[in-house]
Structure formats: C-alpha cells, structure tokens
Coordinates of N, CA and C in Angstrom, one line a residue:
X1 N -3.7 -15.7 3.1 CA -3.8 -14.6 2.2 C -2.7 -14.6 1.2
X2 N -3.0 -14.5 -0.2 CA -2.1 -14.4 -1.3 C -1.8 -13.0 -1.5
X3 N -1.1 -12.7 -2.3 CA 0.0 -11.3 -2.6 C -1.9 -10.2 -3.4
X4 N -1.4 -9.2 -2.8 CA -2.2 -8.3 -3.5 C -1.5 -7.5 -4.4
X5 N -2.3 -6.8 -5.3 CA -2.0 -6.0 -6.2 C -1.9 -4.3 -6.0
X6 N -1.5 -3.5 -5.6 CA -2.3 -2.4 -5.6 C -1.3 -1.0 -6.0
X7 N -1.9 0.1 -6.4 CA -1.7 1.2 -6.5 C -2.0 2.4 -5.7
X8 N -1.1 3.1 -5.1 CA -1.3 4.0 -4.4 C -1.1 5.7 -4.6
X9 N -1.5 6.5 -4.5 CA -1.3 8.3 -3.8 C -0.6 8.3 -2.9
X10 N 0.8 9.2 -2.7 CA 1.3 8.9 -1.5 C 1.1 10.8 -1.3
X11 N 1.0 11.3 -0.5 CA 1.2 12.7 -0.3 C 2.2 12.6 1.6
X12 N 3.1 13.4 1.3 CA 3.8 13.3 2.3 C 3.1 14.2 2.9
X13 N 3.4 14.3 4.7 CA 3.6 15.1 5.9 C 5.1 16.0 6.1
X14 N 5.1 16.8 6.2 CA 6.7 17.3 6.8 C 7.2 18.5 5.5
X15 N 8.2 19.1 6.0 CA 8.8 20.0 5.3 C 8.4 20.6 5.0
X16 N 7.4 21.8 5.6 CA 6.7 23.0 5.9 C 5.4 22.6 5.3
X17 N 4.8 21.1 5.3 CA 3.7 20.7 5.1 C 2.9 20.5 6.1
X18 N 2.1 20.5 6.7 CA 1.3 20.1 7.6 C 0.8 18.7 7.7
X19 N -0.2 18.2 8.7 CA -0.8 17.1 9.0 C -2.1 17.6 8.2
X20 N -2.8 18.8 8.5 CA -4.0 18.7 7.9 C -3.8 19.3 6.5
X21 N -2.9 20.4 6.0 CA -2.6 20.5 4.7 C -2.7 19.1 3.8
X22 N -1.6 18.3 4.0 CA -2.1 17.4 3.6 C -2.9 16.4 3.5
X23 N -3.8 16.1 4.7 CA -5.0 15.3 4.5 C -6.3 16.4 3.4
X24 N -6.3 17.5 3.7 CA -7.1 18.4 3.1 C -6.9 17.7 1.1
X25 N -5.5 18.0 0.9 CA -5.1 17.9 0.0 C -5.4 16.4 -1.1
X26 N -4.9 15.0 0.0 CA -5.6 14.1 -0.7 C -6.8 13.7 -0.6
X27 N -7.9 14.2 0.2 CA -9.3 14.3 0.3 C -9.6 15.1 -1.1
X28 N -8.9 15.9 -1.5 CA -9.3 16.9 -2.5 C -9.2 15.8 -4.2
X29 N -8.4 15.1 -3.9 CA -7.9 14.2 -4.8 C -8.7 12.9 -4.7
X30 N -9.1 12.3 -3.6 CA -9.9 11.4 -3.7 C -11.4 11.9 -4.0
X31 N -12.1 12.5 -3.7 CA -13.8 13.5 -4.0 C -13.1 13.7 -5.8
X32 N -12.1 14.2 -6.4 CA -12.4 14.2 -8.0 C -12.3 12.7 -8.3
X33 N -11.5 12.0 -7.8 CA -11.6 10.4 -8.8 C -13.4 10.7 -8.6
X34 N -13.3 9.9 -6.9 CA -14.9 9.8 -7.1 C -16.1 10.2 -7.5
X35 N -16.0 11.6 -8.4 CA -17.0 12.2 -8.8 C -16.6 12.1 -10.4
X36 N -15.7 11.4 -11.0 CA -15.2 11.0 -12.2 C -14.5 11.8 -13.0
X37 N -14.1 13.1 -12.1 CA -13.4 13.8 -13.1 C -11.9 13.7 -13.7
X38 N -11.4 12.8 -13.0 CA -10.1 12.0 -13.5 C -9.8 11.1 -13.1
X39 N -8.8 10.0 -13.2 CA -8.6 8.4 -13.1 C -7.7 8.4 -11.9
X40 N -7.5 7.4 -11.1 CA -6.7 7.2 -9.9 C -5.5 7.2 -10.5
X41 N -5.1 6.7 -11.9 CA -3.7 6.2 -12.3 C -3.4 7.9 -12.6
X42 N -3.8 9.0 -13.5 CA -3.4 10.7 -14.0 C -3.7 11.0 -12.3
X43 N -4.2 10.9 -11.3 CA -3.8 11.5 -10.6 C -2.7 11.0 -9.7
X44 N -2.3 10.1 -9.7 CA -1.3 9.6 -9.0 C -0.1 9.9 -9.6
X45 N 0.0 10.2 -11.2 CA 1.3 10.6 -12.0 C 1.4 12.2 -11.9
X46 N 0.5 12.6 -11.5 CA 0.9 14.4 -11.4 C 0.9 14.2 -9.6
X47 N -0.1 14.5 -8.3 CA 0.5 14.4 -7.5 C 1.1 13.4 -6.6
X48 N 1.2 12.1 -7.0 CA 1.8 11.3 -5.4 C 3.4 11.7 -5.6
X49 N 3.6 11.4 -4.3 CA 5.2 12.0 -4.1 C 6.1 10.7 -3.7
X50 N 5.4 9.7 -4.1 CA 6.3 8.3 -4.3 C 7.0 8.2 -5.8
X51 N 8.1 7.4 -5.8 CA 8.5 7.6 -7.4 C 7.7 6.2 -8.0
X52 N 6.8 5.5 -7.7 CA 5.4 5.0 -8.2 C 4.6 5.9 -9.1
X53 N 4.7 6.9 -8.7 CA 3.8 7.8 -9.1 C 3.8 7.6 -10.7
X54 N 4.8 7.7 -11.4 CA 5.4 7.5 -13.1 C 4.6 6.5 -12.9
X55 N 4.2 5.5 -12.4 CA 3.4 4.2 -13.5 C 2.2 4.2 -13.0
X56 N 1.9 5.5 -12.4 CA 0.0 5.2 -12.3 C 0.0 4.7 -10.5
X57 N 1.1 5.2 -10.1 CA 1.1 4.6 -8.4 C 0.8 2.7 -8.3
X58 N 1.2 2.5 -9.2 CA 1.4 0.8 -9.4 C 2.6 0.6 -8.4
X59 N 2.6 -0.5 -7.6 CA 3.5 -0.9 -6.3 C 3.4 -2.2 -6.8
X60 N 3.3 -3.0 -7.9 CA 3.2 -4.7 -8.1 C 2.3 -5.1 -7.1
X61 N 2.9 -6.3 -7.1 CA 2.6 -7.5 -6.1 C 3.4 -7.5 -4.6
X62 N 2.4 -7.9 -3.2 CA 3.4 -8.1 -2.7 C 2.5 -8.6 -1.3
X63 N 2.8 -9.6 -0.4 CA 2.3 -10.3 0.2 C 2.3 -9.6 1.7
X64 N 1.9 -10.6 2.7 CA 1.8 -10.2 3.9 C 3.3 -10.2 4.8
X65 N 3.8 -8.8 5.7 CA 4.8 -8.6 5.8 C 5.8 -7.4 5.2
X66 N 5.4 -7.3 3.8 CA 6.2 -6.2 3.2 C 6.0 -5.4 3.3
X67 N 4.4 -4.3 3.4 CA 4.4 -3.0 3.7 C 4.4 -3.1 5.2
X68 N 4.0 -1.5 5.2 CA 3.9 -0.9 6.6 C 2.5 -1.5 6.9
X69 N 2.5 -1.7 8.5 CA 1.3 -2.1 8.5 C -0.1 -1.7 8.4
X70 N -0.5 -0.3 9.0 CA -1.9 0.6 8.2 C -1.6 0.2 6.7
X71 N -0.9 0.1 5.7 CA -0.7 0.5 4.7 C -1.3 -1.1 3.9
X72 N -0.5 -2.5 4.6 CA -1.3 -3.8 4.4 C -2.3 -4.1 4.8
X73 N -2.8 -3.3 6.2 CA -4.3 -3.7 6.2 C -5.4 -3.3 5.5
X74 N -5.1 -2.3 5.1 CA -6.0 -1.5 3.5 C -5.7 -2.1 2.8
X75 N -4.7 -2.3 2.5 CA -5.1 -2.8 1.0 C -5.6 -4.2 1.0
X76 N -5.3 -5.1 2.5 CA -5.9 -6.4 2.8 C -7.8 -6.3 2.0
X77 N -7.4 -5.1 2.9 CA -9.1 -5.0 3.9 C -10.3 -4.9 2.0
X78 N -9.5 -4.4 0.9 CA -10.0 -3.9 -0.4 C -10.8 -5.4 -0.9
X79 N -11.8 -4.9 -2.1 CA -12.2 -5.8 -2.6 C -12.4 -5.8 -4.0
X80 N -12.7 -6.9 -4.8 CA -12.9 -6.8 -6.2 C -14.2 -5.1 -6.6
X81 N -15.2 -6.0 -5.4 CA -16.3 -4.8 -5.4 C -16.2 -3.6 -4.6
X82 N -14.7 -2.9 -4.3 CA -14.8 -1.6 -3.3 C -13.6 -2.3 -3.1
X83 N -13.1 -1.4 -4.7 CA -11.3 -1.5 -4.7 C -10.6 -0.5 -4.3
X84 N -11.1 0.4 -4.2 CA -10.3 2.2 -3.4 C -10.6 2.0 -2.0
X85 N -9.9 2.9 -1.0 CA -9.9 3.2 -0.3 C -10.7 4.6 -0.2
X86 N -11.8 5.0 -0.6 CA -12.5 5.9 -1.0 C -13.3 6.5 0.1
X87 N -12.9 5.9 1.0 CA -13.2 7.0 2.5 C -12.4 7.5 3.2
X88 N -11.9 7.2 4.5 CA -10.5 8.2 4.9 C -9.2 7.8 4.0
X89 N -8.6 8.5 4.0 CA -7.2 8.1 3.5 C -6.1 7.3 4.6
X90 N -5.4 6.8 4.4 CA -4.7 5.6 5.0 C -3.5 6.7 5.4
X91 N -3.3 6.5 6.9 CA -1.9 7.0 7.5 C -0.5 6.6 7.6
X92 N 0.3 6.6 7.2 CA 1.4 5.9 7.8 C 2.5 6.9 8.0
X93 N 3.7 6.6 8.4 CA 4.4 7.5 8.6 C 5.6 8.3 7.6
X94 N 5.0 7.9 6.7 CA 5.3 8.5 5.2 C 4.1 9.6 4.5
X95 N 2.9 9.6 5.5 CA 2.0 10.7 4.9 C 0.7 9.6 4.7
X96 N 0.4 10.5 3.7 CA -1.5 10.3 3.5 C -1.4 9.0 2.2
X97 N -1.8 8.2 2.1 CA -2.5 7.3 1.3 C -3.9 6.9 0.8
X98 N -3.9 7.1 -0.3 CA -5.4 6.7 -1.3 C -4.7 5.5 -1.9
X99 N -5.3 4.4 -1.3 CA -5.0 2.8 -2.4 C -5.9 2.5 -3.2
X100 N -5.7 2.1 -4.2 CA -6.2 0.9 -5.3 C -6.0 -0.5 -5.2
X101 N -6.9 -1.1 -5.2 CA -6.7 -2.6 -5.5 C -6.5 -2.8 -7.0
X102 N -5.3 -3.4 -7.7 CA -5.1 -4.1 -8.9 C -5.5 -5.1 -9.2
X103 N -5.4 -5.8 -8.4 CA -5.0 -7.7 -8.4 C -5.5 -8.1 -7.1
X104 N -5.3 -9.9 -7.0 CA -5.1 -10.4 -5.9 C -4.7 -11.5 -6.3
X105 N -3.9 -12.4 -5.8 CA -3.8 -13.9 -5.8 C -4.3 -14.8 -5.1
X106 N -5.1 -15.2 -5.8 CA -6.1 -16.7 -4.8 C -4.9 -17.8 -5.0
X107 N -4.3 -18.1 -3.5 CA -3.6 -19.4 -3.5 C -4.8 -20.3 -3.1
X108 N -4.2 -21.8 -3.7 CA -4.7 -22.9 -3.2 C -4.3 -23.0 -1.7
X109 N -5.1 -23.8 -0.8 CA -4.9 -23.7 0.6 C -3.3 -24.4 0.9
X110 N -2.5 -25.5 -0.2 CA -1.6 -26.1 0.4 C -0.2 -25.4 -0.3
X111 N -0.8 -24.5 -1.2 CA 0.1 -23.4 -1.5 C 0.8 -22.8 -1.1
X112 N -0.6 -22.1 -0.1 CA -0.6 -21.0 0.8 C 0.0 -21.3 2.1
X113 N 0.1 -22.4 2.5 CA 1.0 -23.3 3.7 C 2.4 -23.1 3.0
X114 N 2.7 -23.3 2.4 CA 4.1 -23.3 1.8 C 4.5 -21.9 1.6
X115 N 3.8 -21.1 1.1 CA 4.3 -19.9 1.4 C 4.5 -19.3 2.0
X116 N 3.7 -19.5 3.1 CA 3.8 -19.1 4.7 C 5.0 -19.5 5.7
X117 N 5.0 -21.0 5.0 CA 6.4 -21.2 5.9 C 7.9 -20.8 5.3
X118 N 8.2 -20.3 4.1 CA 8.7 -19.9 3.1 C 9.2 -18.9 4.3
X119 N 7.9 -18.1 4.1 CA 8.3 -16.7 5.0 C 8.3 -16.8 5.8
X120 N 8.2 -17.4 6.7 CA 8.8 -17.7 8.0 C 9.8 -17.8 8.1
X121 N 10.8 -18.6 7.2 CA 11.8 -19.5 7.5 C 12.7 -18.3 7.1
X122 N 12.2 -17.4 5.8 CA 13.1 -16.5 5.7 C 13.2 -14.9 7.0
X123 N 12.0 -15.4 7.6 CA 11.8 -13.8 8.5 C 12.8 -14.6 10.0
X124 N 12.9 -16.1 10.1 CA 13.8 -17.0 10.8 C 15.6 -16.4 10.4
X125 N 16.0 -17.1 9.3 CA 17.2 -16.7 8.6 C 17.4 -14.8 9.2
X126 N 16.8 -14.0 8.5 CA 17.0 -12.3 8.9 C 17.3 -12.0 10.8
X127 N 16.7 -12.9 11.5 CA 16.9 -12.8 12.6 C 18.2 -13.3 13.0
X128 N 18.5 -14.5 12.8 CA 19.9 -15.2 12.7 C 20.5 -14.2 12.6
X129 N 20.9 -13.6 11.3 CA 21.4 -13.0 11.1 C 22.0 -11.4 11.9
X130 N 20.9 -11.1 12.4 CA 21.0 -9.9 12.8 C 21.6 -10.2 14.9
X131 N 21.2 -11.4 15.2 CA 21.9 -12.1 16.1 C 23.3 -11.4 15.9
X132 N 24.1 -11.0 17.4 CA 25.2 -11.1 17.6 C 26.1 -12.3 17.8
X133 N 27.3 -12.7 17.2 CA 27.7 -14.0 17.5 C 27.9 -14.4 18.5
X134 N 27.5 -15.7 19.4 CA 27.8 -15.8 20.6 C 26.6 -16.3 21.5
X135 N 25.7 -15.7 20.8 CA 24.4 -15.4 21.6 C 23.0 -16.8 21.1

C-alpha cells in the first residue's frame, strides 16, 4: 500500500461533550454534505476541531503506520469511487471522524518493497533507541 491522501472532520468527545452529542453532531454534518448542501472542505473549516480544519481538513500524505489505527483503516478501506466515509463516522480516541479520500499513491511493486523496508528499519532504529542501555 502507497501513502494516501485524505481530509478529515474531527469532532471531539470530552469536556462536557458527550459520546452521543457528538456522534449526533457529525451525522448531522455528514447527511448535509451528502444531500449537497455544502462541501466537505466549508464544513470542515467552520466545524472540525483539528487545526486541519483551516485547509479544508487536508492531513497531506501519509502511509501505513502514521495514523491511529480505526483512523488508517478508513481511509485505507476509501476509494477513487466512494471516497467519504459516508456511513458511520470513524472512532478514535480523539472523537468522531468523517474522512475524505484526496489522493493515493500507486507505488510500483519494487518500490513498495523499499519502502516497506525503509520503514521497518526506521520503526527498528525508534526501538533501539527507546532500549535501555545494557539490555
């Protein structure tokens, strides 16, 4: 798998918010995109509560490993043809998520070996490091 693109809605949980307050809340926000009355990118600049939010909930590029994991398997899971997450909203423990697919990068297969071990070698190194010396 190459780096995806995507944009998200973050609505948090907590601070006299509820769990279903805000699922209520980005349901309410996903049914207007989908019914066309405004764009994923104007709603994501008035409410997600990520500082994404300013560019349309644009998060770049970013490969397997980097997000949270519910959060990479959606946006994995997206496609050219059924690029929103336009059915439940995505959980994590930062709150409610509506993704967008942007992008995606089709690596070549011996690319994609290389970058895999890339990241390995670097998720290798991070461990090292966090080794106590001795051990």
């Amino acid at each position: 798998m190459g780096p995806v693109r995507t944009s998200h809605i973050l609505l948090k949980v907590g601070n006299g918010i509820t769990d279903k307050e805000s699922y209520d809340a980005i349901c309410e926000i996903r049914d207007a995109i989908k019914q066309g009355q405004t764009t994923f990118a104007q709603m994501a600049k008035e409410y997600s509560e990520c500082p994404s939010g300013s560019k349309g909930g644009d998060l770049g590029y970013f490969g397997p490993g980097t997000m949270v994991k519910p959060f990479e398997d959606a946006s994995y899971s997206l496609t050219k043809s059924h690029p929103t997450t336009d059915g439940e909203p995505v959980k994590t423990q930062f709150g409610y998520h509506l993704i967008e697919l942007t992008g995606r990068v089709m690596m070549p297969l011996l690319l994609r070996r290389k970058w895999r071990a890339s990241s390995a070698y670097r998720q290798h190194l991070v461990e090292k490091l966090n080794t106590p010396a001795g051990q």
